[in-house]
């Protein structure tokens, strides 16, 4: 996937169904608005460079001679790409040993307390070179793209030292250079766990994070957002508030890990600091729902982590019924969700959270884009990025989540370029 040359004028014709087609990008969808996915049968789409130019019905298809490339969709369905707003896909090694421990009955917290979990990945990451990390993350990123993901957020958080965190964020910057057809956002998650050198000295670690890590990250412009694992056994609400305030001085908004292990206060502190999103929310009460209502913070759930850890699923149904927006993301990471499949995430949204296929589709596309802080992706509309995937002809929209292991995708187009496998 090299650099793009944008003289391309592409026509996609004979589209059986154009999914998520708008006159202009609608922005985040909330409550009942999530139950609608506008669709156009027998359509064409024109792409100019990296953006969608226009679309319409095949009865009005423009003359092919004015295009440099024509793709015949053969009545397959064209979807806007998935936008995965929460991943940790830069990591070293893998943690299937802990997978065995989990099967034998240990919980995520017990594994973490024994020095496994995040610290296990941190040891491996600090031993790995920047090049090794770049190569392994590139393989994962390519797999995500082949699965229809066009926008993605990637966090640091396995360094837990100044050098380790900067190394991770530089790898993310290199991924951005290597994959210009993907929209990549980076998040500084120094407060993922207390680094080994600071074992038992959590507040000294947070001091160091605020005084050393954060200014170093900001000086190199390495992060769009800041994240804190605000949860029982990890970081407190007060520490989260401090990190969010300090990061705001550098222009970084929050994307907070909240309420995965307990009702942590992470939602409230995230909303109070105008976080872009609060994520996980496997546990949520009416108090959190009320706090989120009327805020700009997007509730984001990660059903892949619930699946893999065997913990409760977030109450996505309740959040939407309360009139709120909902985004779903993969949480791709070696410990709690070793998968970046957004189709699987969308299926879990339906099966486990009781979202309709339309709601779940909006949660992994347009609302995922909003949780990434991107306004021109995740829908098919003139002026938006031409990041889309084509499937074989489908009987209905619900088939996408229903046939959850069937390889339906026949082609992925990212910012106007076809992804070649
Ligand atoms: O989102 N909850 C915290 N962080 C990750 C897990 C990271 C890990 O176990 O390596 C998550 O689930
Ligand atoms: Fe996470």
XYZ file of C-alpha atoms and ligand atoms in Angstrom:
434
model
C 0.000 0.000 0.000
C 2.214 2.848 -1.257
C 1.543 6.526 -1.779
C -1.446 7.518 -3.859
C -1.450 9.560 -7.029
C -4.769 11.292 -7.334
C -5.517 11.760 -10.962
C -7.982 8.923 -10.558
C -11.561 9.367 -11.650
C -13.345 6.180 -10.760
C -16.852 5.010 -11.643
C -18.419 2.111 -9.762
C -21.424 0.915 -11.734
C -24.139 -1.731 -11.357
C -24.225 -1.450 -7.557
C -27.053 -3.697 -6.346
C -27.526 -1.544 -3.257
C -25.773 1.597 -2.119
C -25.825 1.572 1.666
C -25.569 4.593 3.950
C -26.014 7.125 1.138
C -26.632 10.736 2.208
C -26.651 14.101 0.470
C -24.229 15.292 3.126
C -22.572 13.601 6.116
C -25.114 13.577 8.960
C -22.630 13.659 11.861
C -23.213 11.479 14.906
C -26.594 9.683 14.988
C -28.479 9.420 18.279
C -31.439 7.446 19.608
C -34.114 6.752 16.997
C -32.013 8.284 14.224
C -29.785 5.232 14.577
C -32.542 2.970 13.280
C -32.342 4.358 9.756
C -29.796 3.460 7.058
C -30.608 5.211 3.746
C -30.229 2.807 0.818
C -30.390 3.237 -2.949
C -30.871 0.230 -5.281
C -29.347 -0.022 -8.803
C -26.835 2.731 -8.295
C -23.498 4.142 -9.416
C -20.865 6.099 -7.484
C -18.309 8.471 -8.961
C -15.019 9.098 -7.160
C -12.659 11.989 -7.816
C -9.205 11.431 -6.296
C -9.733 10.363 -2.685
C -13.308 11.687 -2.328
C -16.790 10.703 -3.399
C -17.961 13.048 -6.122
C -21.551 11.963 -6.758
C -23.902 9.015 -6.895
C -27.160 8.207 -8.607
C -29.388 5.596 -10.240
C -28.138 3.376 -13.074
C -30.918 4.822 -15.245
C -28.857 8.053 -15.139
C -25.327 6.658 -15.213
C -22.730 9.146 -16.526
C -20.736 8.359 -19.686
C -17.881 5.967 -18.930
C -15.407 7.826 -21.204
C -14.976 10.603 -18.637
C -13.505 8.165 -16.082
C -10.001 6.751 -15.774
C -11.242 3.532 -14.154
C -14.582 1.693 -14.155
C -15.483 -1.037 -11.671
C -18.503 -3.226 -12.407
C -20.035 -4.119 -9.031
C -22.092 -6.887 -10.704
C -25.023 -6.088 -8.383
C -22.924 -6.429 -5.230
C -23.633 -4.057 -2.328
C -21.451 -1.017 -1.628
C -20.996 0.011 2.011
C -19.107 2.879 3.642
C -16.034 1.593 5.472
C -16.023 0.674 9.126
C -14.517 3.217 11.520
C -12.856 1.510 14.490
C -12.481 4.167 17.186
C -10.666 2.118 19.855
C -7.698 -0.212 19.310
C -4.350 -1.095 20.860
C -2.960 -2.778 17.766
C 0.684 -1.865 18.228
C 2.029 -4.589 20.502
C 4.754 -7.206 20.748
C 4.186 -10.932 21.059
C 0.846 -12.398 22.063
C -0.842 -13.579 25.267
C -2.353 -16.965 24.557
C -0.763 -18.233 27.796
C -3.218 -15.998 29.663
C -5.931 -17.290 27.376
C -5.227 -20.719 28.860
C -5.323 -19.212 32.383
C -8.702 -17.642 31.603
C -10.062 -20.940 30.328
C -8.869 -22.501 33.598
C -10.905 -19.918 35.536
C -8.691 -16.897 36.297
C -10.253 -13.452 35.779
C -8.689 -10.483 33.947
C -8.075 -8.804 37.313
C -6.412 -11.892 38.819
C -4.098 -12.201 35.832
C -3.207 -8.501 36.123
C -2.564 -8.830 39.883
C -0.122 -11.675 39.240
C 1.923 -9.314 37.081
C 0.549 -10.642 33.807
C -1.862 -8.738 31.621
C -0.810 -5.291 30.452
C 2.580 -5.548 32.227
C 3.291 -8.769 30.362
C 2.775 -6.923 27.044
C 4.791 -3.998 28.387
C 7.842 -6.210 29.013
C 7.613 -7.605 25.490
C 7.110 -4.173 23.967
C 10.099 -2.650 25.720
C 12.290 -5.453 24.350
C 11.064 -5.014 20.777
C 12.608 -2.639 18.244
C 10.623 0.083 16.523
C 11.002 -1.807 13.241
C 9.674 -5.069 14.694
C 6.670 -3.252 16.120
C 6.061 -1.489 12.832
C 6.112 -4.746 10.888
C 3.800 -6.693 13.210
C 1.359 -3.781 13.495
C 1.390 -3.369 9.695
C 0.244 -6.965 9.278
C -2.653 -6.387 11.690
C -3.575 -3.085 10.110
C -3.658 -4.665 6.654
C -5.975 -7.362 7.996
C -8.273 -4.718 9.458
C -8.323 -2.878 6.131
C -9.074 -6.096 4.235
C -12.004 -6.578 6.624
C -13.479 -3.240 5.578
C -11.984 -0.854 8.146
C -11.029 2.533 6.670
C -10.642 4.681 9.792
C -8.944 3.553 12.980
C -7.663 4.837 16.304
C -4.511 3.292 17.806
C -3.338 3.785 21.386
C 0.011 3.655 23.112
C -0.016 2.182 26.621
C 2.324 -0.811 26.550
C 5.487 1.274 26.975
C 4.754 2.693 30.437
C 8.163 4.406 30.366
C 8.965 7.687 28.616
C 10.987 5.890 25.955
C 8.518 3.032 25.540
C 5.521 5.317 25.119
C 7.363 7.535 22.625
C 8.473 4.436 20.725
C 4.874 3.233 20.395
C 3.602 6.617 19.278
C 6.382 6.921 16.704
C 5.364 3.534 15.346
C 1.801 4.834 14.993
C 3.148 7.883 13.154
C 5.042 5.584 10.786
C 1.903 3.507 10.235
C 0.166 6.706 9.214
C 2.923 7.401 6.669
C 2.917 3.817 5.406
C -0.897 3.606 5.081
C -1.994 7.010 3.798
C -5.259 5.535 2.503
C -6.312 4.758 6.062
C -7.447 7.510 8.416
C -5.420 6.865 11.570
C -5.774 8.714 14.889
C -3.304 8.224 17.717
C -3.955 8.271 21.452
C -1.488 8.568 24.318
C -2.413 5.978 26.965
C 0.505 6.270 29.391
C -2.048 5.683 32.185
C -2.869 2.151 31.074
C -1.108 0.554 34.058
C 1.661 1.574 36.468
C 5.024 0.771 34.859
C 7.163 -1.842 36.650
C 9.750 0.706 37.823
C 6.961 2.432 39.739
C 5.356 -0.682 41.258
C 3.477 0.325 44.393
C 4.048 4.029 43.665
C 1.049 4.911 41.548
C 0.944 8.616 42.360
C 4.671 9.000 41.603
C 3.961 7.324 38.232
C 1.170 9.800 37.494
C 3.490 12.697 38.472
C 6.077 11.387 36.039
C 3.434 10.924 33.334
C 2.243 14.506 33.689
C 5.684 16.084 34.025
C 7.723 14.000 31.595
C 5.676 11.800 29.282
C 2.926 14.202 28.312
C 5.185 17.184 27.446
C 7.475 14.871 25.444
C 4.504 13.444 23.513
C 3.148 16.935 22.852
C 6.557 18.307 21.817
C 6.707 15.810 18.956
C 2.984 16.178 18.163
C 2.617 12.425 18.503
C -0.931 12.122 19.868
C -4.348 13.379 18.840
C -6.010 12.225 22.073
C -5.260 11.138 25.626
C -6.673 8.081 27.394
C -6.697 6.841 30.995
C -7.724 3.381 32.246
C -10.040 4.790 34.920
C -11.165 1.657 36.700
C -10.979 -0.362 39.882
C -7.378 -1.485 40.457
C -6.050 0.920 37.793
C -6.303 4.756 37.871
C -8.576 6.874 40.089
C -11.052 9.572 39.084
C -8.773 12.227 40.599
C -5.764 10.998 38.624
C -7.896 10.858 35.482
C -9.080 14.442 36.019
C -5.499 15.616 36.467
C -4.273 13.895 33.307
C -7.242 15.210 31.285
C -6.641 18.792 32.484
C -2.931 18.652 31.737
C -3.530 17.100 28.292
C -6.109 19.797 27.489
C -3.321 22.380 27.770
C -1.698 20.624 24.817
C -4.964 20.471 22.884
C -5.583 16.766 23.436
C -9.130 15.660 24.230
C -9.870 12.480 26.121
C -11.008 9.025 25.119
C -11.435 7.282 28.462
C -11.458 3.600 29.433
C -14.338 3.580 31.923
C -16.525 1.062 33.756
C -15.003 -2.107 32.345
C -14.338 -3.719 35.708
C -16.514 -1.566 37.994
C -18.680 1.567 37.961
C -15.620 3.778 38.216
C -16.715 7.408 37.888
C -14.844 7.433 34.568
C -17.925 8.463 32.611
C -18.555 11.492 34.811
C -14.949 12.679 34.764
C -14.758 12.140 30.998
C -17.909 14.176 30.364
C -16.772 16.914 32.788
C -13.614 17.285 30.676
C -15.464 17.130 27.357
C -13.911 13.827 26.294
C -14.562 12.768 22.699
C -15.708 9.370 23.959
C -15.982 7.188 27.043
C -15.316 3.579 26.171
C -16.056 0.073 27.447
C -19.092 0.817 29.701
C -19.746 -2.859 30.335
C -21.236 -1.502 33.541
C -23.491 1.502 33.320
C -26.192 2.909 35.596
C -28.895 5.530 35.087
C -26.504 8.081 36.593
C -24.030 7.551 33.719
C -26.801 7.678 31.128
C -28.051 10.980 32.533
C -24.541 12.406 32.606
C -24.011 11.469 28.960
C -27.339 12.945 27.822
C -26.801 16.476 26.646
C -23.011 16.057 26.456
C -20.866 15.799 23.324
C -19.130 12.696 24.644
C -19.905 9.558 22.644
C -20.611 6.361 24.577
C -18.574 3.597 22.961
C -18.894 -0.101 23.671
C -16.462 -2.910 22.910
C -18.420 -6.156 22.726
C -15.359 -8.099 21.528
C -13.807 -7.608 24.995
C -16.990 -8.854 26.695
C -16.969 -11.882 24.406
C -13.325 -12.715 25.011
C -13.209 -12.010 28.764
C -16.642 -13.467 29.489
C -17.763 -10.270 31.228
C -21.183 -8.582 30.843
C -22.045 -6.882 27.556
C -22.686 -3.140 27.651
C -26.329 -2.120 27.692
C -26.249 -0.655 24.217
C -29.992 -1.092 23.789
C -30.674 1.000 26.881
C -28.240 3.714 25.797
C -29.938 4.082 22.394
C -33.421 3.936 23.943
C -32.375 6.832 26.182
C -31.832 8.887 23.010
C -28.038 8.758 23.113
C -25.609 7.929 20.314
C -23.666 4.668 20.484
C -20.418 3.687 18.775
C -19.038 0.148 18.735
C -15.312 -0.565 18.341
C -13.046 -3.609 18.317
C -10.633 -2.840 21.212
C -8.120 -4.899 19.202
C -5.429 -5.818 21.777
C -3.512 -8.929 22.867
C -5.187 -9.310 26.264
C -8.902 -8.708 26.059
C -9.789 -8.655 22.368
C -7.329 -10.208 19.923
C -9.431 -9.345 16.868
C -9.980 -6.286 14.723
C -13.012 -7.688 12.931
C -15.652 -4.975 12.808
C -18.109 -7.392 11.211
C -17.842 -9.572 14.294
C -18.292 -6.480 16.494
C -21.413 -5.522 14.529
C -22.799 -9.055 14.882
C -22.183 -9.050 18.634
C -24.007 -5.699 18.786
C -27.060 -7.416 17.344
C -26.870 -10.770 19.106
C -25.681 -9.674 22.548
C -26.856 -6.060 22.837
C -30.100 -6.454 20.909
C -29.328 -3.654 18.478
C -31.143 -3.843 15.169
C -28.878 -4.446 12.153
C -29.382 -0.777 11.195
C -28.371 0.466 14.662
C -25.366 -1.793 14.813
C -24.310 -0.750 11.308
C -24.499 2.945 12.231
C -22.553 2.206 15.431
C -19.574 0.773 13.487
C -19.580 3.336 10.668
C -20.841 6.898 11.039
C -20.803 6.907 14.853
C -17.402 5.228 14.884
C -16.170 8.062 12.671
C -17.549 10.608 15.142
C -15.796 8.792 18.006
C -12.594 8.992 15.934
C -13.160 12.716 15.553
C -13.629 12.374 11.796
C -16.634 13.950 10.076
C -16.135 12.843 6.467
C -16.061 9.063 6.662
C -18.438 6.235 7.505
C -21.144 7.328 5.059
C -21.427 7.584 1.286
C -21.927 11.261 0.536
C -20.409 13.768 -1.920
C -17.255 15.286 -0.427
C -16.628 12.399 1.979
C -13.635 10.099 1.678
C -14.169 7.343 -0.882
C -13.486 4.620 1.701
C -15.926 1.797 1.043
C -16.232 -1.938 0.665
C -18.053 -3.997 -1.898
C -19.743 -7.322 -1.161
C -21.364 -9.952 -3.287
C -25.122 -9.398 -3.843
C -26.893 -9.661 -0.464
C -30.542 -10.497 0.292
C -30.829 -7.665 2.857
C -28.805 -5.400 5.157
C -29.267 -7.779 8.091
C -27.355 -10.453 6.162
C -24.122 -8.564 6.921
C -24.400 -9.244 10.678
C -26.314 -12.520 10.306
C -23.727 -14.339 8.172
C -21.021 -13.377 10.626
C -18.248 -15.679 9.387
C -19.055 -15.717 5.674
C -16.397 -13.839 3.678
C -18.751 -11.459 1.878
C -16.340 -8.660 1.028
C -15.079 -8.775 -2.552
C -13.195 -5.473 -2.736
C -12.096 -2.657 -0.429
C -11.569 0.886 -1.717
C -9.743 3.263 0.616
C -9.600 6.990 -0.188
C -10.285 6.120 -3.808
C -7.630 3.372 -4.110
C -8.406 -0.323 -4.345
C -6.748 -2.317 -1.599
C -4.732 -5.067 -3.206
C -4.153 -8.154 -1.101
O -9.304 -2.084 26.551
N -8.852 -2.298 29.681
C -7.749 -1.912 29.419
N -7.065 -2.076 28.309
C -7.353 -3.029 27.319
C -6.762 -4.343 27.614
C -5.317 -4.285 27.429
C -4.622 -5.561 27.701
O -5.122 -6.433 28.440
O -3.529 -5.676 27.147
C -8.818 -3.093 27.035
O -9.507 -4.086 27.266
Fe -9.031 -0.711 25.301
